[in-house]
PDB file of C-alpha atoms in Angstrom:
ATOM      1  CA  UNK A 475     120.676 -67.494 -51.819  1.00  0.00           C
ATOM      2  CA  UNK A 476     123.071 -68.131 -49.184  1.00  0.00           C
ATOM      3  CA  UNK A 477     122.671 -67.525 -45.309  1.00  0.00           C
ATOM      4  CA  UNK A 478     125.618 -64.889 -45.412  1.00  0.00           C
ATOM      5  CA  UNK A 479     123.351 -62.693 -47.911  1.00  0.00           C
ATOM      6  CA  UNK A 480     120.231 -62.789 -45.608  1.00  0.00           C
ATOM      7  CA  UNK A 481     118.871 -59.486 -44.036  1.00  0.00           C
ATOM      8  CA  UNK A 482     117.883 -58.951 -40.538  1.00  0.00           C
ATOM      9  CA  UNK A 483     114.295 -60.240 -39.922  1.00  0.00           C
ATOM     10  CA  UNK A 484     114.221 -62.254 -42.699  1.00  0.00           C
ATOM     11  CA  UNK A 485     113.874 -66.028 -42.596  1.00  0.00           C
ATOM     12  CA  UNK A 486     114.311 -68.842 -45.019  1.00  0.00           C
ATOM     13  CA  UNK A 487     114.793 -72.786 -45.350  1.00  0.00           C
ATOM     14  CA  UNK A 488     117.943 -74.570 -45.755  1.00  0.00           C
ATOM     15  CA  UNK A 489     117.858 -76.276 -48.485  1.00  0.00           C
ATOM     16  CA  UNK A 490     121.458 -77.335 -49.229  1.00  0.00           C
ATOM     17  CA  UNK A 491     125.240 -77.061 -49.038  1.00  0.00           C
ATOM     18  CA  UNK A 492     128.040 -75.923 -51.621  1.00  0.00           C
ATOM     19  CA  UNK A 493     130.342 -78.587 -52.002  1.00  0.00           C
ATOM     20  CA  UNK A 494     133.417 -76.514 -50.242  1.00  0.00           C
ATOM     21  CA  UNK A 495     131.824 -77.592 -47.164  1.00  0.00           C
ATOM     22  CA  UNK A 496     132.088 -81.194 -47.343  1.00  0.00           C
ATOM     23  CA  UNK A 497     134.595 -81.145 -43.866  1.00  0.00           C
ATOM     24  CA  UNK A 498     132.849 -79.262 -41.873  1.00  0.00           C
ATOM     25  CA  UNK A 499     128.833 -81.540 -42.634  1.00  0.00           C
ATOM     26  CA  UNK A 500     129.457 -82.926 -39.647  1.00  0.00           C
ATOM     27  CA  UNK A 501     129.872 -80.248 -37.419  1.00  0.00           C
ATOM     28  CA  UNK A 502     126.604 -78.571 -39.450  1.00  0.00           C
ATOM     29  CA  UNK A 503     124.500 -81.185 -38.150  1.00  0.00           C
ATOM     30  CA  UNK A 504     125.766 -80.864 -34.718  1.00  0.00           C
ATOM     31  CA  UNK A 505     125.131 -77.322 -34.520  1.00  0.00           C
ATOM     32  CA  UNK A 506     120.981 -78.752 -35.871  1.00  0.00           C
ATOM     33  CA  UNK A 507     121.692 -76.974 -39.530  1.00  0.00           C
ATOM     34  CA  UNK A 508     120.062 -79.444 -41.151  1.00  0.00           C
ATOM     35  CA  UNK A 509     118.488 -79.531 -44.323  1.00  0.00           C
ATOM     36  CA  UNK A 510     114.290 -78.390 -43.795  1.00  0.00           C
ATOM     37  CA  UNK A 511     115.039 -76.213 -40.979  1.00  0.00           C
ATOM     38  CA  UNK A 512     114.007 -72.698 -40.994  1.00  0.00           C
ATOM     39  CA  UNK A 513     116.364 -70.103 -40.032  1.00  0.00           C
ATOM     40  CA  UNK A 514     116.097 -66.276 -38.978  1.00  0.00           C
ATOM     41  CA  UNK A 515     118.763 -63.618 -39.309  1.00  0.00           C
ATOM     42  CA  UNK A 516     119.412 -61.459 -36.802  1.00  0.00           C
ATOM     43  CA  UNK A 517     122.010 -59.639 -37.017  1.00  0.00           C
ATOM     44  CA  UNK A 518     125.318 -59.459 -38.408  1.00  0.00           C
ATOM     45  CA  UNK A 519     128.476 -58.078 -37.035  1.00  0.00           C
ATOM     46  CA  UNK A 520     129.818 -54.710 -37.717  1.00  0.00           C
ATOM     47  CA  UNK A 521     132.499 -55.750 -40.453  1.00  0.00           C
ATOM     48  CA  UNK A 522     130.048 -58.347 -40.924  1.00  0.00           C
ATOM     49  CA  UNK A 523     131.540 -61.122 -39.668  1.00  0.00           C
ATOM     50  CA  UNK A 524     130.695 -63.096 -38.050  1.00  0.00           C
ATOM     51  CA  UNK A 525     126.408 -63.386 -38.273  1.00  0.00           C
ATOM     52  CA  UNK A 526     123.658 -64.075 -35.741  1.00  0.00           C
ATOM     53  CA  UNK A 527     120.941 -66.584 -36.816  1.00  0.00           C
ATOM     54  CA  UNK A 528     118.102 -68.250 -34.821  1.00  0.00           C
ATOM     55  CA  UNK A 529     117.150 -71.905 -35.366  1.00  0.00           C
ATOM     56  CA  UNK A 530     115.314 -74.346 -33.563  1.00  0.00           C
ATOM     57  CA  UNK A 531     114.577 -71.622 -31.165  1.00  0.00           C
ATOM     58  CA  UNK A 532     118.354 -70.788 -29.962  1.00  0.00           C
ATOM     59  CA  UNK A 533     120.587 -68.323 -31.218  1.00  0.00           C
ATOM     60  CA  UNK A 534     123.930 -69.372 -33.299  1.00  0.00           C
ATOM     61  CA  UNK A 535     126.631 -66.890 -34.366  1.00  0.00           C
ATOM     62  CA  UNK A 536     128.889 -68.018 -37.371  1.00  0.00           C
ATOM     63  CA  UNK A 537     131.498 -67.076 -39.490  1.00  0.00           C
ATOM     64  CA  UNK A 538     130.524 -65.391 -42.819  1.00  0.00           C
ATOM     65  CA  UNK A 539     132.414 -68.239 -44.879  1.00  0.00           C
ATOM     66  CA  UNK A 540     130.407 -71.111 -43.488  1.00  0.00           C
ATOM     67  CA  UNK A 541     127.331 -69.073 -43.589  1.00  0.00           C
ATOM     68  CA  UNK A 542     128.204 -68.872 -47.404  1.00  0.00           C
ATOM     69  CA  UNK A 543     128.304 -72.140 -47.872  1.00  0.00           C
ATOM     70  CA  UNK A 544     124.830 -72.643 -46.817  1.00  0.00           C
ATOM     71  CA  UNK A 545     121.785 -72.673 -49.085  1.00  0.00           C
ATOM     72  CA  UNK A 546     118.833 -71.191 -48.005  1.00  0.00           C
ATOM     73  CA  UNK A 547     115.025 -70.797 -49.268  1.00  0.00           C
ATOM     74  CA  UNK A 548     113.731 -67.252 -48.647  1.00  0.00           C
ATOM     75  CA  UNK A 549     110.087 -67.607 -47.048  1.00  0.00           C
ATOM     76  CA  UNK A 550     107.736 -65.380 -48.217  1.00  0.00           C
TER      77      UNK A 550
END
């Protein structure tokens, strides 16, 4: 699954990137969406766009595209 398909409340691990994202790994890392870390969707938008995740205990709103083009884990 990707982050963009999450549901509010639910959380999950990344566990990887598509390959479209190659440019923008960098700035991933920056913003601590790093591979291991868990994730929890809050909200999205209301055209959905962009969406509201917390990680590492901060909030981070991005654009539905990037949030596509991260794996995630659900946690169960």
């Amino acid at each position: 699954m990707t982050l963009d398909l999450m549901r509010p409340g639910e959380e999950a691990v990344i566990s990887g990137y598509h390959n479209d994202v190659e440019d923008e790994a960098l700035r991933l890392l920056e913003m601590g969406l790093i591979i291991g870390s868990v994730v929890r969707f809050i909200k999205k938008a209301p055209f959905g766009d962009p969406i509201q995740i917390r990680i590492r205990g901060f909030d981070l709103s991005l654009r539905r595209n990037l949030a596509r083009s991260i794996i995630a884990t659900p946690i169960r």
